[in-house]
Amino acid sequence: MNIFDNFLNLPCATSETSFTAIPLSAHRNDFLAKGSDGSPIFLLHDASEAQYSPSMQFRYLSAQFHATCRIHTDCMVLQDQFALVSCDGAVTDLHEIFVRCFSAAIEELPINSGTRELNTCIQKLVDLFRALSQPSRKDVLGLWGELYVIAKSGNIAGAMASWHEDPFDRFDFSWEHGCLEVKATMQSARLHTFSLEQLMNPKQGIGYVTSLLLQPLTAGLGLIDLANLIEMEVKHSPALKLKLWRNLAKALGGDFSDKLDKRFDISHADRNVIVYAMDDVPRPEKPNDPRVMAIRFTADLTATLSSLKKSALPALCGIFGSVL
C-alpha cells in the first residue's frame, strides 16, 4: 500500500500528545499520524533545545512546535520532541495532496533539523497551499491532459523534468531542443484555442502539439489517480515527487473540490489522441503591424493530418525518449 492508504488505516488519536503512527524515514524520527478528527498530522523530529515558538495557523494548515509526544508504531514506542503539522480535518479533499506533497518535501531534511529548518520547510508548504484559496490558473481538462501525457510518455522522469512549474509558461513541456503543448476538449470536434506564440518552434529545435478528446466517465481516472501512477515511477526522486504534487496544488486553485471530482475515460483518450508537429496546425499569419501585440485563435484540427510518421502514443514515447 502507498503512504496515503496506510494513513487511512491508522486509528484516530485519543490524545493530543499520544499517537499511533507510520515511520517516514530510515534516518530521521519523523512520523505520520491521524488526529482525533481524522486529520493527517506530520510529526517532525526537532533537534533544537526546547524553547517557546508560537504556533502557526493558516487556512487549511496549522503548525505547533516543541511538542513532546509519545509515538506508537508496529515495532517501537518512542517519546520525543516534535513539530506537529496538520491539515484541516474538515477539508478531506485536500488530505491526500497534503500527505503526498509534505512527505516528499521532508524526505531531504537534514538528520538533525532544528526549529529553523523545520519552519522553512513548513513555510514552503504554506505558500503552496495558499494557492488553493486563489482563483484557478488551469482548467481541469488541460491539467488532466498534462498528467496524461506524462503518464504515457514512456519516460516519466524526463517528462516530469521538462514539465513547466509556472502555469503562465508559454509551453506545457520544454527542453533544450524542443517543446510540447497539450490541448484537450470534450467536444466531438477537435477545436483548440492557441496563442500565436504557442505555435512558434524553438530555435534549432521542433515543437509539438498533443490533442486530446476527453469523455467524462464516473469510473474513469481523476487527477489524483493519474498523479499516483506518475509518483510510482519517480518514487526514488524526492524532487520530482515534490514537483508533481506542488504543480497539482498550484493548478487547482480555490475550486479544487470540483476539479478533483472530475474523471475521464482513459481508453477513450488513448483511442483519440493525436500528436502533431507545430507546423501542422493551421494559424493566421503573423501581423506586420507592430501595434498588434498578441493573437489568440481557435483552430479546427478535426480533419488535420499529423506529419509525424508514428501513431500518437509511440510518437509521444519517441519525443520524450530523447529528453534527459
Short mmCIF file of C-alpha atoms in Angstrom, two decimals:
data_model
loop_
_atom_site.label_atom_id
_atom_site.label_comp_id
_atom_site.label_asym_id
_atom_site.label_seq_id
_atom_site.Cartn_x
_atom_site.Cartn_y
_atom_site.Cartn_z
CA MET A 1 0.00 0.00 0.00
CA ASN A 2 1.05 3.60 -0.55
CA ILE A 3 1.53 6.15 2.20
CA PHE A 4 -1.96 7.60 1.94
CA ASP A 5 -3.61 4.17 2.11
CA ASN A 6 -1.52 3.46 5.20
CA PHE A 7 -2.66 6.75 6.70
CA LEU A 8 -6.33 5.89 6.08
CA ASN A 9 -5.86 2.66 8.03
CA LEU A 10 -4.48 4.44 11.11
CA PRO A 11 -6.71 4.78 14.18
CA CYS A 12 -7.70 8.31 15.23
CA ALA A 13 -5.72 9.68 18.16
CA THR A 14 -7.46 9.75 21.54
CA SER A 15 -4.96 12.23 22.97
CA GLU A 16 -3.23 15.39 21.73
CA THR A 17 0.17 14.01 22.75
CA SER A 18 -0.04 10.29 22.01
CA PHE A 19 -0.32 8.81 18.51
CA THR A 20 -0.26 5.54 16.63
CA ALA A 21 1.90 6.50 13.66
CA ILE A 22 3.72 5.45 10.50
CA PRO A 23 7.53 5.95 10.38
CA LEU A 24 8.53 8.07 7.38
CA SER A 25 12.30 7.79 7.26
CA ALA A 26 15.13 5.39 7.90
CA HIS A 27 17.43 8.19 9.10
CA ARG A 28 15.04 10.61 10.87
CA ASN A 29 12.38 10.13 13.54
CA ASP A 30 9.52 11.63 11.51
CA PHE A 31 6.03 10.12 11.59
CA LEU A 32 2.57 10.42 10.08
CA ALA A 33 -0.45 10.08 12.37
CA LYS A 34 -4.19 10.70 12.35
CA GLY A 35 -5.73 13.31 14.62
CA SER A 36 -8.86 12.80 16.69
CA ASP A 37 -10.88 14.47 13.88
CA GLY A 38 -9.34 12.27 11.17
CA SER A 39 -6.88 14.93 10.02
CA PRO A 40 -3.39 13.93 8.79
CA ILE A 41 -0.66 15.07 11.19
CA PHE A 42 3.06 15.04 10.45
CA LEU A 43 5.30 14.77 13.49
CA LEU A 44 8.76 16.08 12.57
CA HIS A 45 11.60 15.42 14.96
CA ASP A 46 13.01 18.70 16.32
CA ALA A 47 16.65 18.52 17.43
CA SER A 48 16.63 22.06 18.88
CA GLU A 49 16.61 22.82 22.57
CA ALA A 50 13.08 23.28 23.81
CA GLN A 51 12.04 26.91 23.75
CA TYR A 52 8.91 28.90 23.09
CA SER A 53 7.96 29.14 19.41
CA PRO A 54 4.49 30.44 18.58
CA SER A 55 2.15 28.06 16.82
CA MET A 56 1.05 28.95 13.29
CA GLN A 57 -2.48 28.87 11.92
CA PHE A 58 -3.23 29.21 8.23
CA ARG A 59 -6.14 28.33 6.01
CA TYR A 60 -6.22 24.52 5.86
CA LEU A 61 -2.89 24.16 7.78
CA SER A 62 -1.62 24.55 11.32
CA ALA A 63 1.79 24.01 12.93
CA GLN A 64 2.86 23.62 16.54
CA PHE A 65 6.48 23.49 17.70
CA HIS A 66 8.33 21.80 20.58
CA ALA A 67 5.56 19.36 21.43
CA THR A 68 6.55 16.35 23.49
CA CYS A 69 4.66 13.35 22.09
CA ARG A 70 4.54 9.60 22.61
CA ILE A 71 4.63 7.60 19.39
CA HIS A 72 3.48 4.01 18.95
CA THR A 73 4.45 2.12 15.78
CA ASP A 74 4.30 -1.55 14.87
CA CYS A 75 7.78 -2.12 16.26
CA MET A 76 8.52 0.52 18.91
CA VAL A 77 7.33 3.13 21.38
CA LEU A 78 9.12 6.49 21.39
CA GLN A 79 8.79 9.74 23.32
CA ASP A 80 10.49 12.82 21.87
CA GLN A 81 10.11 16.45 20.79
CA PHE A 82 8.32 17.20 17.52
CA ALA A 83 6.89 19.89 15.32
CA LEU A 84 3.29 18.95 14.52
CA VAL A 85 1.91 19.97 11.13
CA SER A 86 -1.71 19.15 10.36
CA CYS A 87 -4.28 19.67 7.62
CA ASP A 88 -7.83 20.79 8.37
CA GLY A 89 -9.85 17.68 9.24
CA ALA A 90 -12.97 19.06 7.56
CA VAL A 91 -11.35 19.51 4.13
CA THR A 92 -10.97 15.84 3.28
CA ASP A 93 -10.45 16.53 -0.43
CA LEU A 94 -7.06 18.03 0.42
CA HIS A 95 -5.80 15.26 2.68
CA GLU A 96 -4.15 13.14 0.01
CA ILE A 97 -2.42 16.09 -1.66
CA PHE A 98 -1.22 17.29 1.76
CA VAL A 99 0.13 13.86 2.75
CA ARG A 100 1.89 13.19 -0.54
CA CYS A 101 3.25 16.71 -1.03
CA PHE A 102 4.59 17.11 2.51
CA SER A 103 6.01 13.59 2.72
CA ALA A 104 8.05 14.38 -0.41
CA ALA A 105 9.10 17.78 0.98
CA ILE A 106 10.55 16.34 4.19
CA GLU A 107 12.49 13.48 2.59
CA GLU A 108 15.61 15.61 2.26
CA LEU A 109 15.52 17.28 5.67
CA PRO A 110 18.91 17.09 7.42
CA ILE A 111 19.17 14.42 10.09
CA ASN A 112 19.42 16.90 12.97
CA SER A 113 16.98 19.53 11.74
CA GLY A 114 16.06 22.15 14.31
CA THR A 115 13.13 24.52 14.57
CA ARG A 116 14.55 26.89 11.95
CA GLU A 117 14.93 24.21 9.27
CA LEU A 118 11.50 22.75 10.05
CA ASN A 119 9.91 26.19 9.93
CA THR A 120 11.45 26.85 6.50
CA CYS A 121 10.04 23.55 5.21
CA ILE A 122 6.61 24.34 6.64
CA GLN A 123 6.59 27.84 5.16
CA LYS A 124 7.13 26.37 1.68
CA LEU A 125 4.08 24.18 2.19
CA VAL A 126 2.08 27.17 3.44
CA ASP A 127 3.00 29.14 0.31
CA LEU A 128 1.91 26.23 -1.81
CA PHE A 129 -1.43 25.71 -0.07
CA ARG A 130 -2.13 29.43 -0.18
CA ALA A 131 -2.67 28.87 -3.91
CA LEU A 132 -5.65 26.69 -3.02
CA SER A 133 -7.55 29.76 -1.87
CA GLN A 134 -6.75 31.71 -5.05
CA PRO A 135 -8.59 31.72 -8.39
CA SER A 136 -7.73 28.70 -10.51
CA ARG A 137 -4.93 29.05 -13.05
CA LYS A 138 -5.70 25.93 -15.06
CA ASP A 139 -8.86 24.26 -16.30
CA VAL A 140 -9.31 20.62 -15.34
CA LEU A 141 -9.15 19.40 -18.96
CA GLY A 142 -5.74 20.95 -19.53
CA LEU A 143 -4.35 19.69 -16.23
CA TRP A 144 -5.69 16.17 -16.81
CA GLY A 145 -4.18 16.27 -20.30
CA GLU A 146 -0.74 17.25 -19.00
CA LEU A 147 -0.77 14.41 -16.44
CA TYR A 148 -1.95 12.00 -19.15
CA VAL A 149 0.96 12.98 -21.39
CA ILE A 150 3.43 12.41 -18.55
CA ALA A 151 1.88 9.02 -17.72
CA LYS A 152 2.00 7.92 -21.38
CA SER A 153 5.40 9.46 -22.21
CA GLY A 154 7.47 6.29 -21.82
CA ASN A 155 9.99 8.43 -19.91
CA ILE A 156 8.15 9.73 -16.86
CA ALA A 157 11.24 11.15 -15.16
CA GLY A 158 12.18 13.05 -18.33
CA ALA A 159 8.63 14.29 -18.87
CA MET A 160 8.42 15.42 -15.24
CA ALA A 161 11.72 17.28 -15.53
CA SER A 162 10.50 19.12 -18.65
CA TRP A 163 7.04 19.92 -17.23
CA HIS A 164 6.51 23.61 -16.54
CA GLU A 165 6.37 24.84 -12.93
CA ASP A 166 4.70 28.16 -13.73
CA PRO A 167 1.14 27.88 -15.16
CA PHE A 168 1.87 31.02 -17.20
CA ASP A 169 4.82 29.47 -19.07
CA ARG A 170 4.39 29.55 -22.84
CA PHE A 171 4.65 25.77 -23.20
CA ASP A 172 3.45 22.90 -21.02
CA PHE A 173 6.70 20.98 -21.61
CA SER A 174 10.05 22.32 -22.79
CA TRP A 175 13.60 21.01 -23.06
CA GLU A 176 16.83 22.07 -24.77
CA HIS A 177 15.77 21.41 -28.35
CA GLY A 178 12.01 21.07 -28.14
CA CYS A 179 8.69 21.83 -26.57
CA LEU A 180 5.22 20.35 -26.39
CA GLU A 181 1.83 21.94 -25.82
CA VAL A 182 -1.19 19.93 -24.62
CA LYS A 183 -4.73 20.73 -25.74
CA ALA A 184 -7.83 18.87 -24.55
CA THR A 185 -11.53 19.17 -25.30
CA MET A 186 -14.77 17.33 -24.51
CA GLN A 187 -16.29 18.39 -27.84
CA SER A 188 -16.63 15.88 -30.67
CA ALA A 189 -14.82 18.30 -33.00
CA ARG A 190 -11.11 18.78 -32.38
CA LEU A 191 -11.32 22.51 -31.59
CA HIS A 192 -8.41 24.05 -29.67
CA THR A 193 -7.52 27.61 -28.76
CA PHE A 194 -3.93 28.80 -29.18
CA SER A 195 -1.92 31.95 -28.90
CA LEU A 196 0.23 32.54 -31.96
CA GLU A 197 3.34 32.36 -29.75
CA GLN A 198 2.40 28.83 -28.65
CA LEU A 199 2.96 27.60 -32.19
CA MET A 200 6.45 29.00 -32.66
CA ASN A 201 9.09 26.29 -32.92
CA PRO A 202 12.07 26.75 -30.60
CA LYS A 203 15.32 27.87 -32.19
CA GLN A 204 17.29 24.88 -33.50
CA GLY A 205 14.51 22.56 -32.38
CA ILE A 206 10.97 21.38 -33.03
CA GLY A 207 7.69 21.90 -31.24
CA TYR A 208 4.75 19.52 -30.89
CA VAL A 209 1.07 19.70 -30.00
CA THR A 210 -0.78 16.84 -28.33
CA SER A 211 -4.53 16.95 -28.99
CA LEU A 212 -6.86 15.02 -26.69
CA LEU A 213 -10.58 14.28 -26.95
CA LEU A 214 -11.87 13.54 -23.44
CA GLN A 215 -15.03 11.81 -22.35
CA PRO A 216 -16.35 12.02 -18.76
CA LEU A 217 -16.67 8.65 -17.03
CA THR A 218 -17.75 8.10 -13.42
CA ALA A 219 -15.45 5.08 -13.13
CA GLY A 220 -12.63 6.77 -15.04
CA LEU A 221 -9.38 8.31 -13.81
CA GLY A 222 -9.19 11.61 -11.96
CA LEU A 223 -6.28 13.94 -11.35
CA ILE A 224 -5.21 12.16 -8.17
CA ASP A 225 -5.32 8.76 -9.92
CA LEU A 226 -3.01 9.96 -12.69
CA ALA A 227 -0.69 11.65 -10.20
CA ASN A 228 -0.46 8.42 -8.19
CA LEU A 229 0.51 6.46 -11.31
CA ILE A 230 3.22 9.00 -12.07
CA GLU A 231 4.53 9.09 -8.50
CA MET A 232 5.08 5.33 -8.55
CA GLU A 233 7.54 5.82 -11.42
CA VAL A 234 9.52 8.61 -9.71
CA LYS A 235 9.32 7.26 -6.15
CA HIS A 236 13.11 7.39 -5.78
CA SER A 237 13.28 11.09 -6.67
CA PRO A 238 12.03 13.37 -3.85
CA ALA A 239 12.49 16.41 -6.10
CA LEU A 240 10.26 15.05 -8.87
CA LYS A 241 7.64 13.80 -6.41
CA LEU A 242 7.51 17.22 -4.80
CA LYS A 243 7.27 18.91 -8.20
CA LEU A 244 4.36 16.65 -9.13
CA TRP A 245 2.24 17.47 -6.10
CA ARG A 246 3.27 21.13 -5.99
CA ASN A 247 2.27 21.62 -9.62
CA LEU A 248 -1.02 19.88 -8.98
CA ALA A 249 -1.82 22.02 -5.94
CA LYS A 250 -0.80 25.26 -7.69
CA ALA A 251 -3.00 24.48 -10.69
CA LEU A 252 -6.12 23.50 -8.74
CA GLY A 253 -6.90 26.85 -7.12
CA GLY A 254 -9.90 27.54 -4.92
CA ASP A 255 -12.30 25.22 -6.77
CA PHE A 256 -10.15 22.17 -6.02
CA SER A 257 -13.08 20.04 -4.79
CA ASP A 258 -14.91 20.32 -8.10
CA LYS A 259 -11.77 19.57 -10.12
CA LEU A 260 -10.79 16.56 -8.05
CA ASP A 261 -14.24 15.05 -8.68
CA LYS A 262 -13.82 15.10 -12.48
CA ARG A 263 -12.97 11.73 -14.06
CA PHE A 264 -12.34 10.80 -17.68
CA ASP A 265 -12.20 7.62 -19.76
CA ILE A 266 -8.52 6.91 -20.35
CA SER A 267 -9.24 4.30 -23.04
CA HIS A 268 -11.23 6.93 -24.98
CA ALA A 269 -8.28 9.29 -24.64
CA ASP A 270 -5.91 6.58 -25.89
CA ARG A 271 -8.06 5.99 -28.97
CA ASN A 272 -8.43 9.66 -29.82
CA VAL A 273 -5.08 11.26 -29.01
CA ILE A 274 -3.12 12.79 -31.90
CA VAL A 275 0.38 14.29 -31.77
CA TYR A 276 1.13 17.00 -34.33
CA ALA A 277 4.23 18.89 -35.28
CA MET A 278 3.51 22.55 -34.54
CA ASP A 279 3.79 23.36 -38.23
CA ASP A 280 0.80 21.06 -38.90
CA VAL A 281 -1.58 23.38 -37.03
CA PRO A 282 -3.43 25.96 -39.16
CA ARG A 283 -2.93 29.53 -37.98
CA PRO A 284 -3.25 33.15 -39.10
CA GLU A 285 -0.25 34.98 -40.50
CA LYS A 286 1.94 36.86 -38.06
CA PRO A 287 0.83 40.51 -38.27
CA ASN A 288 3.23 43.05 -39.73
CA ASP A 289 1.71 45.86 -37.68
CA PRO A 290 3.87 46.25 -34.53
CA ARG A 291 0.84 47.60 -32.67
CA VAL A 292 -0.70 44.10 -32.70
CA MET A 293 0.98 42.52 -29.68
CA ALA A 294 -0.71 39.12 -29.45
CA ILE A 295 -3.24 36.94 -31.25
CA ARG A 296 -5.43 34.16 -29.84
CA PHE A 297 -7.47 31.99 -32.17
CA THR A 298 -9.36 28.70 -32.31
CA ALA A 299 -8.22 26.08 -34.81
CA ASP A 300 -10.33 23.16 -36.01
CA LEU A 301 -7.98 20.16 -36.24
CA THR A 302 -10.74 17.62 -36.91
CA ALA A 303 -9.55 16.97 -40.47
CA THR A 304 -5.91 17.93 -39.93
CA LEU A 305 -3.42 15.14 -40.53
CA SER A 306 -0.25 14.78 -38.49
CA SER A 307 3.03 14.88 -40.38
CA LEU A 308 4.66 12.60 -37.79
CA LYS A 309 5.39 9.12 -39.10
CA LYS A 310 4.42 7.29 -35.90
CA SER A 311 0.95 7.00 -34.41
CA ALA A 312 0.24 9.10 -31.34
CA LEU A 313 1.41 7.10 -28.32
CA PRO A 314 4.60 5.76 -29.99
CA ALA A 315 5.23 9.33 -31.16
CA LEU A 316 4.98 10.60 -27.56
CA CYS A 317 7.44 7.95 -26.43
CA GLY A 318 9.80 8.92 -29.22
CA ILE A 319 9.58 12.62 -28.33
CA PHE A 320 10.24 12.14 -24.63
CA GLY A 321 12.75 9.35 -25.22
CA SER A 322 15.37 11.97 -26.05
CA VAL A 323 14.56 14.17 -23.01
CA LEU A 324 17.02 13.77 -20.14
#
